[in-house]
Short mmCIF file of C-alpha atoms in Angstrom, two decimals:
data_model
loop_
_atom_site.label_atom_id
_atom_site.label_comp_id
_atom_site.label_asym_id
_atom_site.label_seq_id
_atom_site.Cartn_x
_atom_site.Cartn_y
_atom_site.Cartn_z
CA MET A 1 -10.97 -31.94 -1.39
CA ASP A 2 -7.70 -32.35 0.47
CA VAL A 3 -7.71 -29.92 3.40
CA ILE A 4 -4.16 -29.29 4.62
CA LEU A 5 -4.94 -26.66 7.25
CA ASN A 6 -8.21 -26.42 9.10
CA ILE A 7 -8.94 -23.40 11.29
CA ASN A 8 -12.00 -24.37 13.25
CA ASN A 9 -14.17 -21.86 15.13
CA LEU A 10 -11.19 -19.74 16.09
CA LYS A 11 -11.82 -17.48 19.06
CA TYR A 12 -9.25 -14.98 20.28
CA ASN A 13 -9.81 -11.93 22.50
CA ASN A 14 -12.35 -9.73 20.78
CA ILE A 15 -10.66 -10.12 17.43
CA PHE A 16 -11.97 -13.54 16.37
CA LYS A 17 -15.39 -14.66 17.51
CA ASP A 18 -15.92 -17.73 15.39
CA LEU A 19 -13.58 -17.90 12.44
CA SER A 20 -13.33 -20.98 10.26
CA ILE A 21 -11.03 -21.31 7.27
CA TYR A 22 -10.20 -24.49 5.36
CA ILE A 23 -7.07 -24.38 3.27
CA GLU A 24 -6.93 -26.87 0.44
CA LYS A 25 -3.62 -28.42 -0.46
CA ASN A 26 -1.87 -27.06 -3.56
CA THR A 27 -3.83 -23.84 -3.80
CA ILE A 28 -3.31 -20.12 -3.32
CA THR A 29 -5.69 -18.70 -0.73
CA ALA A 30 -6.05 -14.96 -0.15
CA ILE A 31 -7.39 -13.64 3.15
CA SER A 32 -8.55 -10.04 3.15
CA GLY A 33 -10.58 -7.60 5.21
CA SER A 34 -10.60 -3.96 6.25
CA ASN A 35 -8.06 -2.37 8.60
CA ASN A 36 -7.91 -4.05 12.02
CA CYS A 37 -9.99 -7.08 10.98
CA GLY A 38 -7.24 -9.36 12.27
CA LYS A 39 -5.34 -10.47 9.17
CA THR A 40 -1.92 -10.09 10.77
CA THR A 41 -3.17 -11.49 14.10
CA LEU A 42 -4.33 -14.60 12.24
CA MET A 43 -0.85 -14.92 10.70
CA ARG A 44 0.68 -14.49 14.17
CA ILE A 45 -1.56 -17.30 15.45
CA LEU A 46 -0.58 -19.54 12.53
CA ASN A 47 3.07 -18.73 13.23
CA ARG A 48 2.37 -19.72 16.86
CA ASP A 49 3.52 -16.32 18.17
CA ILE A 50 0.07 -16.21 19.76
CA ILE A 51 -1.25 -19.40 21.31
CA THR A 52 -5.01 -20.03 21.45
CA ASP A 53 -7.17 -22.89 22.73
CA SER A 54 -8.97 -23.14 19.41
CA LYS A 55 -8.60 -26.08 17.08
CA ILE A 56 -6.20 -25.38 14.24
CA ILE A 57 -5.41 -28.66 12.57
CA TYR A 58 -2.45 -29.20 10.28
CA LYS A 59 -2.26 -32.71 8.84
CA GLY A 60 -4.52 -34.18 11.51
CA LYS A 61 -2.72 -32.63 14.47
CA ASN A 62 -3.24 -29.38 16.38
CA ILE A 63 -0.55 -26.88 15.42
CA ASN A 64 0.34 -26.39 19.09
CA ASP A 65 1.23 -30.09 19.36
CA TYR A 66 4.06 -29.88 16.82
CA LYS A 67 7.64 -29.44 17.93
CA GLN A 68 9.03 -26.10 16.81
CA GLU A 69 11.60 -27.62 14.46
CA GLU A 70 9.07 -29.84 12.70
CA TYR A 71 6.51 -27.04 12.47
CA SER A 72 8.86 -24.43 11.06
CA LYS A 73 10.24 -26.97 8.60
CA ASN A 74 6.76 -27.37 7.13
CA ILE A 75 5.12 -24.03 7.68
CA GLN A 76 6.78 -20.73 6.93
CA VAL A 77 4.98 -17.51 7.79
CA ILE A 78 6.65 -14.45 6.26
CA PHE A 79 6.13 -11.08 7.91
CA PRO A 80 7.82 -8.74 5.42
CA GLN A 81 8.75 -6.13 8.03
CA ASP A 82 10.41 -8.74 10.27
CA ILE A 83 12.69 -10.50 7.77
CA LEU A 84 16.23 -10.96 9.07
CA PHE A 85 19.07 -12.75 7.36
CA GLN A 86 22.17 -14.13 9.02
CA GLU A 87 24.47 -14.07 6.04
CA LYS A 88 25.69 -11.39 3.67
CA THR A 89 24.35 -12.71 0.36
CA ILE A 90 21.38 -14.75 -0.80
CA ILE A 91 23.61 -17.63 -1.87
CA GLU A 92 25.41 -17.70 1.50
CA GLU A 93 22.03 -17.59 3.25
CA LEU A 94 20.87 -20.61 1.24
CA ARG A 95 24.08 -22.48 2.04
CA ILE A 96 23.59 -22.23 5.79
CA GLN A 97 19.95 -23.31 5.53
CA GLN A 98 20.51 -26.37 3.34
CA ASP A 99 22.89 -29.28 3.67
CA GLU A 100 22.86 -29.99 -0.04
CA LEU A 101 21.97 -27.34 -2.54
CA ASP A 102 19.50 -28.40 -5.25
CA ILE A 103 21.09 -26.41 -8.06
CA ASN A 104 18.23 -26.93 -10.55
CA LYS A 105 15.63 -25.81 -8.07
CA ILE A 106 17.69 -22.80 -7.00
CA ASP A 107 18.25 -21.87 -10.61
CA PHE A 108 14.54 -22.12 -11.44
CA VAL A 109 13.36 -20.14 -8.42
CA MET A 110 16.05 -17.46 -8.59
CA SER A 111 15.59 -16.84 -12.29
CA LYS A 112 11.78 -16.78 -12.10
CA LEU A 113 11.95 -14.26 -9.26
CA LYS A 114 14.65 -12.29 -11.12
CA LEU A 115 17.04 -12.63 -8.20
CA LYS A 116 19.98 -14.06 -10.10
CA LYS A 117 21.53 -10.66 -10.71
CA ILE A 118 21.54 -9.88 -7.01
CA GLN A 119 22.29 -13.29 -5.54
CA ASN A 120 25.82 -12.24 -4.64
CA LYS A 121 24.95 -8.69 -3.65
CA ASP A 122 25.19 -7.58 -0.03
CA ILE A 123 21.74 -8.27 1.47
CA SER A 124 21.85 -5.04 3.46
CA LEU A 125 21.81 -3.13 0.16
CA LEU A 126 18.63 -4.79 -1.12
CA SER A 127 15.29 -2.96 -1.31
CA ASP A 128 12.32 -4.08 0.82
CA LYS A 129 10.82 -5.74 -2.25
CA GLU A 130 14.05 -7.63 -3.02
CA ILE A 131 14.31 -8.75 0.60
CA LEU A 132 10.76 -10.12 0.52
CA LEU A 133 11.39 -11.87 -2.80
CA THR A 134 14.58 -13.34 -1.34
CA GLN A 135 12.68 -14.71 1.65
CA ILE A 136 9.99 -16.17 -0.64
CA ALA A 137 12.72 -17.79 -2.75
CA ILE A 138 14.42 -19.28 0.32
CA SER A 139 11.11 -20.66 1.62
CA ILE A 140 10.36 -22.33 -1.71
CA ILE A 141 13.88 -23.72 -2.03
CA ASN A 142 13.68 -25.01 1.55
CA SER A 143 10.51 -26.92 0.58
CA ASN A 144 8.28 -25.52 3.28
CA GLU A 145 4.93 -27.20 2.65
CA ILE A 146 2.79 -24.15 3.37
CA ILE A 147 4.14 -20.67 2.71
CA MET A 148 2.19 -17.74 4.13
CA ILE A 149 2.93 -14.10 3.34
CA ASP A 150 1.41 -11.28 5.34
CA GLU A 151 0.36 -8.02 3.63
CA ILE A 152 1.88 -9.05 0.32
CA ASP A 153 0.15 -6.22 -1.56
CA ASN A 154 2.17 -3.55 0.20
CA TYR A 155 5.30 -4.58 -1.65
CA PHE A 156 4.20 -5.31 -5.20
CA THR A 157 2.18 -3.64 -7.94
CA LYS A 158 -0.89 -5.37 -9.34
CA ASN A 159 1.01 -6.74 -12.34
CA GLU A 160 3.93 -7.91 -10.21
CA LEU A 161 1.46 -9.77 -7.98
CA ILE A 162 -0.25 -11.40 -10.95
CA ASN A 163 3.15 -12.64 -12.17
CA LEU A 164 4.03 -13.80 -8.67
CA TYR A 165 0.81 -15.84 -8.43
CA LYS A 166 1.59 -17.42 -11.82
CA PHE A 167 4.98 -18.38 -10.41
CA PHE A 168 3.36 -19.74 -7.21
CA ASN A 169 1.16 -21.96 -9.39
CA GLN A 170 4.25 -23.33 -11.14
CA CYS A 171 5.76 -24.05 -7.72
CA ILE A 172 2.54 -25.76 -6.59
CA ASN A 173 2.83 -28.15 -9.55
CA ARG A 174 6.57 -28.71 -9.30
CA TYR A 175 7.14 -28.78 -5.56
CA ASP A 176 3.74 -29.66 -4.02
CA LEU A 177 3.35 -26.36 -2.15
CA THR A 178 0.41 -24.42 -0.73
CA PHE A 179 0.30 -20.63 -0.42
CA ILE A 180 -1.71 -18.38 1.88
CA ILE A 181 -1.50 -14.62 1.56
CA THR A 182 -3.15 -11.72 3.34
CA CYS A 183 -3.89 -8.47 1.57
CA LEU A 184 -5.92 -5.28 1.81
CA ASN A 185 -6.02 -4.52 -1.90
CA LEU A 186 -8.20 -6.95 -3.84
CA ASP A 187 -6.90 -5.98 -7.29
CA SER A 188 -4.96 -9.15 -7.97
CA THR A 189 -7.06 -11.61 -5.96
CA ILE A 190 -8.96 -12.68 -9.07
CA TYR A 191 -5.87 -14.79 -9.79
CA VAL A 192 -5.94 -16.84 -6.56
CA ASP A 193 -7.94 -20.03 -6.01
CA GLU A 194 -9.91 -19.10 -2.91
CA LEU A 195 -10.72 -15.76 -1.34
CA TYR A 196 -11.84 -15.15 2.25
CA ILE A 197 -13.08 -11.80 3.60
CA ILE A 198 -12.93 -11.35 7.38
CA SER A 199 -15.29 -8.99 9.17
CA ASN A 200 -16.20 -8.67 12.84
CA GLY A 201 -14.17 -11.71 13.82
CA LYS A 202 -15.93 -14.00 11.36
CA ILE A 203 -15.80 -14.94 7.70
CA LEU A 204 -18.08 -12.57 5.81
CA LEU A 205 -17.52 -13.93 2.31
CA LYS A 206 -15.63 -16.91 0.94
CA GLY A 207 -15.26 -18.83 -2.28
CA GLU A 208 -13.90 -18.53 -5.78
CA PRO A 209 -12.61 -14.96 -6.17
CA LEU A 210 -15.16 -13.88 -8.78
CA ARG A 211 -18.08 -15.04 -6.63
CA VAL A 212 -16.71 -12.92 -3.78
CA LEU A 213 -15.59 -9.91 -5.80
CA ASP A 214 -18.95 -9.43 -7.49
CA LYS A 215 -20.48 -8.51 -4.10
CA ASP A 216 -19.47 -4.90 -4.69
CA ASN A 217 -21.89 -3.36 -2.17
CA VAL A 218 -20.84 -5.70 0.64
CA LEU A 219 -17.14 -5.15 -0.05
CA ASN A 220 -17.49 -1.36 -0.34
CA LYS A 221 -19.35 -1.30 2.99
CA GLU A 222 -16.40 -3.15 4.49
CA GLY A 223 -14.02 -0.47 3.22
CA LEU A 224 -12.60 -2.61 0.42
CA ASP A 225 -12.13 -1.55 -3.18
CA VAL A 226 -13.43 -3.94 -5.82
CA PRO A 227 -11.01 -4.29 -8.78
CA PHE A 228 -11.99 -1.74 -11.44
CA ILE A 229 -12.91 -4.11 -14.28
CA ILE A 230 -15.08 -6.27 -11.99
CA ASP A 231 -16.73 -3.24 -10.42
CA LEU A 232 -17.43 -1.86 -13.89
CA SER A 233 -18.81 -5.23 -15.04
CA VAL A 234 -21.10 -5.65 -12.05
CA LYS A 235 -22.50 -2.14 -12.39
CA LEU A 236 -22.93 -2.35 -16.17
CA LYS A 237 -24.73 -5.65 -15.63
CA ASP A 238 -27.06 -3.91 -13.16
CA TYR A 239 -27.81 -1.37 -15.89
CA GLN A 240 -28.37 -4.29 -18.26
CA LEU A 241 -25.70 -3.00 -20.62
CA ILE A 242 -23.91 -6.35 -20.52
CA ASN A 243 -25.19 -9.75 -19.44
CA LYS A 244 -22.11 -11.34 -17.87
CA ILE A 245 -19.02 -10.38 -15.87
CA ILE A 246 -16.21 -9.47 -18.27
CA LEU A 247 -12.65 -9.42 -16.98
CA ASN A 248 -10.92 -8.21 -20.09
CA GLN A 249 -11.04 -4.52 -20.96
CA GLU A 250 -10.89 -5.02 -24.74
CA GLU A 251 -13.67 -7.59 -24.61
CA MET A 252 -15.73 -5.18 -22.51
CA ILE A 253 -15.30 -2.37 -25.05
CA GLU A 254 -16.24 -4.70 -27.91
CA GLU A 255 -19.29 -5.92 -26.03
CA LEU A 256 -20.49 -2.38 -25.26
CA TRP A 257 -19.92 -0.93 -28.72
CA LYS A 258 -20.56 -3.94 -30.98
CA MET B 1 -0.07 29.68 2.32
CA GLU B 2 1.66 29.78 -1.03
CA ILE B 3 5.15 28.72 -2.05
CA GLU B 4 6.45 29.75 -5.43
CA LEU B 5 9.73 28.61 -6.90
CA LYS B 6 10.90 30.61 -9.93
CA GLU B 7 13.78 29.24 -11.94
CA TYR B 8 14.87 27.54 -8.73
CA LYS B 9 18.06 25.59 -9.34
CA TYR B 10 18.04 21.96 -8.28
CA LYS B 11 20.35 19.22 -9.58
CA SER B 12 21.44 21.57 -12.39
CA LYS B 13 17.82 21.90 -13.58
CA LYS B 14 15.44 24.81 -13.10
CA ILE B 15 12.17 24.29 -11.30
CA ASN B 16 9.15 26.55 -11.71
CA ILE B 17 6.26 25.71 -9.47
CA LYS B 18 3.53 27.23 -7.35
CA LEU B 19 2.09 25.33 -4.38
CA ASN B 20 -1.00 26.67 -2.70
CA SER B 21 -3.00 25.58 0.32
CA LYS B 22 -6.15 25.59 -1.83
CA TYR B 23 -5.15 22.19 -3.20
CA ILE B 24 -3.91 18.78 -2.19
CA TYR B 25 -0.92 17.87 -4.35
CA GLY B 26 0.30 14.54 -5.59
CA ILE B 27 3.84 14.17 -6.87
CA ILE B 28 4.54 11.12 -9.00
CA GLY B 29 7.41 9.93 -11.18
CA LYS B 30 11.09 9.16 -10.71
CA ASN B 31 13.10 10.29 -7.65
CA ILE B 32 10.07 11.96 -6.07
CA GLU B 33 11.88 11.86 -2.73
CA ASP B 34 13.87 14.84 -4.11
CA TRP B 35 10.89 16.98 -3.14
CA GLU B 36 11.72 16.60 0.52
CA GLU B 37 14.85 18.62 -0.30
CA ILE B 38 13.31 20.92 -2.89
CA ILE B 39 10.58 22.20 -0.55
CA LYS B 40 13.12 22.73 2.22
CA ILE B 41 15.07 25.14 -0.01
CA ASN B 42 18.84 24.93 0.03
CA SER B 43 20.86 27.74 1.52
CA ASN B 44 22.44 29.07 -1.69
CA TYR B 45 19.22 30.04 -3.45
CA LYS B 46 19.02 33.49 -5.01
CA ASP B 47 15.84 35.56 -4.67
CA ASN B 48 13.74 33.03 -6.53
CA VAL B 49 11.65 31.68 -3.70
CA LEU B 50 8.43 33.47 -2.84
CA ILE B 51 6.45 32.70 0.28
CA ASN B 52 2.99 34.22 0.23
CA LYS B 53 4.21 36.35 -2.70
CA LYS B 54 7.12 37.81 -0.69
CA VAL B 55 10.73 36.95 -1.44
CA LEU B 56 12.15 34.59 1.15
CA LEU B 57 15.10 36.32 2.78
CA GLU B 58 18.11 34.37 3.90
CA ASN B 59 17.56 35.23 7.55
CA GLU B 60 14.02 33.80 7.29
CA LEU B 61 15.14 30.47 5.93
CA ASN B 62 15.47 28.66 9.24
CA SER B 63 12.05 29.67 10.50
CA TYR B 64 10.60 28.71 7.10
CA LYS B 65 12.17 25.24 7.36
CA LYS B 66 10.58 24.76 10.78
CA ARG B 67 7.16 25.19 9.21
CA ILE B 68 7.62 22.08 7.10
CA ALA B 69 6.91 18.54 8.30
CA ILE B 70 8.07 15.61 6.22
CA LEU B 71 6.68 12.22 7.08
CA LYS B 72 8.67 9.31 5.68
CA GLU B 73 7.30 5.81 5.55
CA ASN B 74 9.15 4.49 8.59
CA ASP B 75 9.45 7.65 10.67
CA TYR B 76 9.16 7.25 14.47
CA LEU B 77 8.89 3.46 14.22
CA ASN B 78 12.34 2.77 15.60
CA ILE B 79 12.00 4.84 18.75
CA HIS B 80 11.38 2.41 21.58
CA LYS B 81 9.22 3.78 24.39
CA GLU B 82 6.93 2.00 26.81
CA THR B 83 3.75 3.71 25.65
CA ILE B 84 2.51 5.84 22.76
CA TYR B 85 2.16 8.73 25.22
CA ASP B 86 5.84 8.41 26.18
CA LEU B 87 6.77 8.30 22.51
CA MET B 88 4.82 11.46 21.67
CA GLU B 89 6.11 13.28 24.73
CA TYR B 90 9.66 12.31 23.75
CA ILE B 91 9.17 13.60 20.21
CA LEU B 92 7.78 16.89 21.51
CA LYS B 93 10.96 17.37 23.55
CA GLN B 94 13.16 16.30 20.68
CA LYS B 95 11.50 18.85 18.41
CA LYS B 96 11.83 21.44 21.16
CA ILE B 97 8.09 21.97 21.31
CA TYR B 98 6.93 22.94 24.79
CA PRO B 99 3.13 23.25 24.85
CA LYS B 100 1.29 24.71 27.86
CA ASN B 101 -0.58 21.48 28.26
CA THR B 102 1.32 18.48 26.86
CA GLN B 103 -1.50 16.01 27.46
CA LYS B 104 -4.00 18.18 25.61
CA LYS B 105 -1.59 18.74 22.74
CA ILE B 106 -1.03 15.01 22.35
CA LYS B 107 -4.72 14.11 22.65
CA ASP B 108 -5.68 16.85 20.19
CA SER B 109 -3.31 15.59 17.50
CA LEU B 110 -4.69 12.06 17.92
CA ARG B 111 -8.24 13.36 17.70
CA ILE B 112 -7.46 15.21 14.47
CA VAL B 113 -6.51 12.00 12.68
CA GLY B 114 -9.37 10.05 14.24
CA LEU B 115 -7.38 7.92 16.67
CA ASN B 116 -8.84 7.06 20.06
CA LYS B 117 -6.95 8.46 23.08
CA GLU B 118 -7.07 4.94 24.58
CA ILE B 119 -4.08 4.02 22.41
CA LEU B 120 -1.88 6.35 24.50
CA ASN B 121 -1.34 3.58 27.07
CA ARG B 122 -0.41 1.01 24.45
CA ASN B 123 3.00 0.13 23.05
CA LEU B 124 3.76 0.95 19.43
CA VAL B 125 4.19 -2.72 18.51
CA THR B 126 0.60 -3.49 19.51
CA LEU B 127 -0.84 -1.08 16.93
CA SER B 128 -2.08 -2.30 13.58
CA ARG B 129 -0.41 -0.98 10.42
CA SER B 130 -3.26 1.47 9.76
CA GLU B 131 -3.23 2.75 13.36
CA THR B 132 0.53 3.17 13.09
CA LYS B 133 0.13 5.16 9.87
CA LEU B 134 -2.43 7.49 11.49
CA LEU B 135 -0.22 7.86 14.55
CA GLN B 136 2.73 8.88 12.36
CA ILE B 137 0.57 11.60 10.82
CA ALA B 138 -0.62 12.70 14.29
CA ILE B 139 3.00 12.98 15.42
CA SER B 140 3.98 15.06 12.42
CA LEU B 141 1.13 17.44 13.27
CA LEU B 142 2.56 18.08 16.76
CA SER B 143 4.76 20.86 15.38
CA ASN B 144 1.72 22.49 13.75
CA PRO B 145 3.41 22.63 10.32
CA ASP B 146 2.24 24.84 7.45
CA VAL B 147 3.46 22.33 4.90
CA LEU B 148 2.89 18.62 5.35
CA ILE B 149 4.66 16.24 2.97
CA ILE B 150 3.63 12.60 3.33
CA GLU B 151 5.52 9.74 1.70
CA GLU B 152 3.18 6.92 0.57
CA PRO B 153 0.12 8.19 2.48
CA PHE B 154 -2.23 5.50 1.15
CA LYS B 155 -0.26 2.44 2.15
CA TYR B 156 -1.97 0.21 4.77
CA LEU B 157 -5.26 2.16 4.69
CA ASP B 158 -8.62 0.76 3.62
CA ILE B 159 -11.18 2.97 1.86
CA LYS B 160 -13.00 4.01 5.04
CA THR B 161 -9.84 4.96 6.91
CA LEU B 162 -8.48 6.76 3.86
CA LYS B 163 -11.76 8.65 3.39
CA ASN B 164 -11.62 9.83 7.02
CA LEU B 165 -7.98 10.83 6.67
CA MET B 166 -8.75 12.78 3.50
CA ILE B 167 -11.55 14.65 5.33
CA VAL B 168 -9.01 15.58 8.03
CA LEU B 169 -6.38 16.71 5.52
CA ARG B 170 -8.89 18.71 3.49
CA LYS B 171 -10.08 20.41 6.67
CA MET B 172 -6.48 21.23 7.59
CA LYS B 173 -5.92 22.77 4.18
CA ASP B 174 -9.21 24.71 4.08
CA GLN B 175 -9.44 25.92 7.68
CA TYR B 176 -5.80 26.21 8.67
CA ASN B 177 -4.27 27.11 5.32
CA LYS B 178 -1.83 24.20 5.19
CA ILE B 179 -0.19 22.86 2.06
CA VAL B 180 -0.56 19.07 1.80
CA ILE B 181 1.70 17.13 -0.56
CA PHE B 182 1.63 13.38 -1.22
CA LEU B 183 4.65 11.58 -2.65
CA SER B 184 3.44 8.24 -3.92
CA LYS B 185 3.80 5.41 -6.38
CA ASP B 186 0.12 4.53 -5.98
CA ILE B 187 -1.13 6.19 -9.14
CA GLU B 188 -4.76 5.02 -8.73
CA LYS B 189 -5.00 6.67 -5.30
CA ILE B 190 -3.21 9.83 -6.43
CA TYR B 191 -5.75 10.12 -9.26
CA GLN B 192 -8.68 9.66 -6.90
CA ASN B 193 -7.52 11.77 -3.95
CA THR B 194 -5.57 14.80 -5.12
CA ASP B 195 -6.57 18.11 -6.71
CA ASN B 196 -3.29 18.83 -8.49
CA THR B 197 -0.60 16.51 -9.77
CA ILE B 198 3.04 17.09 -10.60
CA ILE B 199 4.91 14.63 -12.76
CA TYR B 200 8.56 14.76 -11.84
CA ASN B 201 11.36 12.99 -13.60
CA LYS B 202 14.91 13.19 -12.21
CA GLY B 203 15.09 16.93 -11.63
CA ASN B 204 12.52 17.91 -14.24
CA VAL B 205 8.97 19.00 -13.58
CA VAL B 206 7.47 17.34 -16.65
CA VAL B 207 3.98 18.68 -16.11
CA GLN B 208 1.90 20.19 -13.33
CA GLY B 209 -1.80 20.94 -13.21
CA LYS B 210 -5.24 19.77 -12.20
CA THR B 211 -5.07 16.03 -11.57
CA LYS B 212 -7.81 15.21 -14.06
CA GLU B 213 -6.11 17.27 -16.77
CA VAL B 214 -2.65 15.81 -16.12
CA PHE B 215 -3.95 12.25 -16.39
CA LYS B 216 -5.85 12.96 -19.59
CA ASP B 217 -2.52 13.08 -21.40
CA VAL B 218 -2.05 9.34 -21.56
CA GLU B 219 0.76 9.56 -24.12
CA LEU B 220 2.76 11.78 -21.78
CA LEU B 221 2.19 9.33 -18.92
CA LYS B 222 3.43 6.50 -21.13
CA GLU B 223 6.49 8.50 -22.20
CA ASN B 224 7.38 9.01 -18.56
CA LYS B 225 6.68 5.39 -17.66
CA ILE B 226 3.86 6.37 -15.30
CA SER B 227 1.23 3.67 -14.97
CA ILE B 228 -2.21 4.77 -16.11
CA PRO B 229 -5.18 4.64 -13.72
CA GLU B 230 -7.52 1.89 -14.93
CA ILE B 231 -10.50 4.22 -15.26
CA VAL B 232 -8.40 6.61 -17.39
CA ASN B 233 -7.06 3.80 -19.51
CA PHE B 234 -10.58 2.54 -20.18
CA THR B 235 -11.71 5.99 -21.35
CA TYR B 236 -8.59 6.33 -23.50
CA GLU B 237 -9.04 2.92 -25.13
CA VAL B 238 -12.73 3.55 -25.83
CA LYS B 239 -11.80 6.72 -27.71
CA LEU B 240 -8.94 5.01 -29.53
CA LYS B 241 -10.85 1.90 -30.59
CA LYS B 242 -14.39 3.14 -31.00
CA SER B 243 -13.96 6.92 -31.39
CA VAL B 244 -16.38 7.36 -28.50
CA LYS B 245 -15.49 10.34 -26.35
CA LEU B 246 -16.27 9.58 -22.73
CA ASP B 247 -15.28 12.21 -20.17
CA TYR B 248 -12.31 11.45 -17.94
CA HIS B 249 -13.91 10.59 -14.58
CA GLN B 250 -12.38 9.89 -11.19
CA ASN B 251 -15.34 7.91 -9.95
CA ILE B 252 -16.79 4.67 -11.32
CA ARG B 253 -20.43 5.77 -10.90
CA ASP B 254 -19.80 8.78 -13.13
CA ILE B 255 -18.21 6.73 -15.91
CA ILE B 256 -21.12 4.27 -15.80
CA LYS B 257 -23.59 7.14 -16.41
CA ASP B 258 -21.39 8.35 -19.25
CA ILE B 259 -21.20 4.88 -20.82
CA TYR B 260 -24.99 4.59 -20.52
CA LYS B 261 -25.33 7.82 -22.51
CA HIS B 262 -22.94 6.65 -25.23
CA VAL B 263 -23.92 3.04 -25.77
#
């Protein structure tokens, strides 16, 4: 296990009492929890907008010990509502951020995110979703080592998120990246590598998504919706109508009415 | 409260619809933001708008418009005031609302949506997204509207917060006779939280009716490129593939009981 970011017993005001999260390199980690559990505050801490005394170690060094330039070169935290661009188009924005443009990489990222059509369009005319995709594209092209996106589920549908995670996995393999996202809706989290649920300033559940998502009672108590097919599976299993968790609707129907 | 539009002309199409405070409405489809204009009624309408079964006269139009509150996703977020109290006081003045007791008015509207009065001393930027959402709704209630239209009401809210908000909105509708309308792309939440649904497609009311009934017509949803709630889709596929007729449920516990009966 190669831990790239280690949040160790984080304490902050009354929001975090003892929060520990270990982010493995080259993975997608989702952090979720009910309203006001501190998801965005955690992102603010990782973006160093909020400074704490707690140990948050990135590559063997406390995040507060990095110079701003070095830190922001490696770690990009995206707050969708705060995205600001300096230039008029995506291509111009990329030009001012990079000395030499890696055309192949730009081409791959822009086409996968379906941004090619709008790369020369005035940024001020883009939708919120396009702006967020643009920022994600720029972060990947800029080779930030860890890319974090706050409240990603507010901007994409379930299927769009599933496709986005597939694309993130391609980027992990090609460009050695690591992704951390926060979300309220758990619908697409089955497709990430690791899922953390925050509650009362601590980690309530963590692990492979399926092992977290099958705790339907715990999640419902927290105010979180379990994805439909998993919820259905868990409950049908309780009724002994099936004997395993089934993630595919067709398979579920076949299993029930053999 | 009841609003009825009969052959009401909008974007060269004719709209026929009845909205009643007995129900919470969800409007889904393309260009749903049109409804912010449709409900406000344009000035050149001709005797085809009925309010509580009486024809809306032209000289009543302005007072009718004042009874409508439309809450857009980013409303009030760009007004910079030191505290939430200052912000709400400012909005009261802006809307020319002069209550006898401003403090009480402000605290009451916060209480209705379940926000603690302690937030009044905080700055807007310190609120979480869910607190901000509830505050926006509290602000839109300051004018005591008869019709409340909320754009994307479910965004940023977890189940508990949404449940509490729905209790508040249902109480407003039942006790104070208010019409509540949601404009949303979140089909799953519209299916679970509304009584009636209207599918709208660029000027056309494609269908209107009880939410459960509207969503039963999966083919129509597909034709109009409306995504299908997962629980509906499951029921539909079971019928299609296995000829098993489950009822269309809004709640997972109910469908489980139904499956148990049919397996």
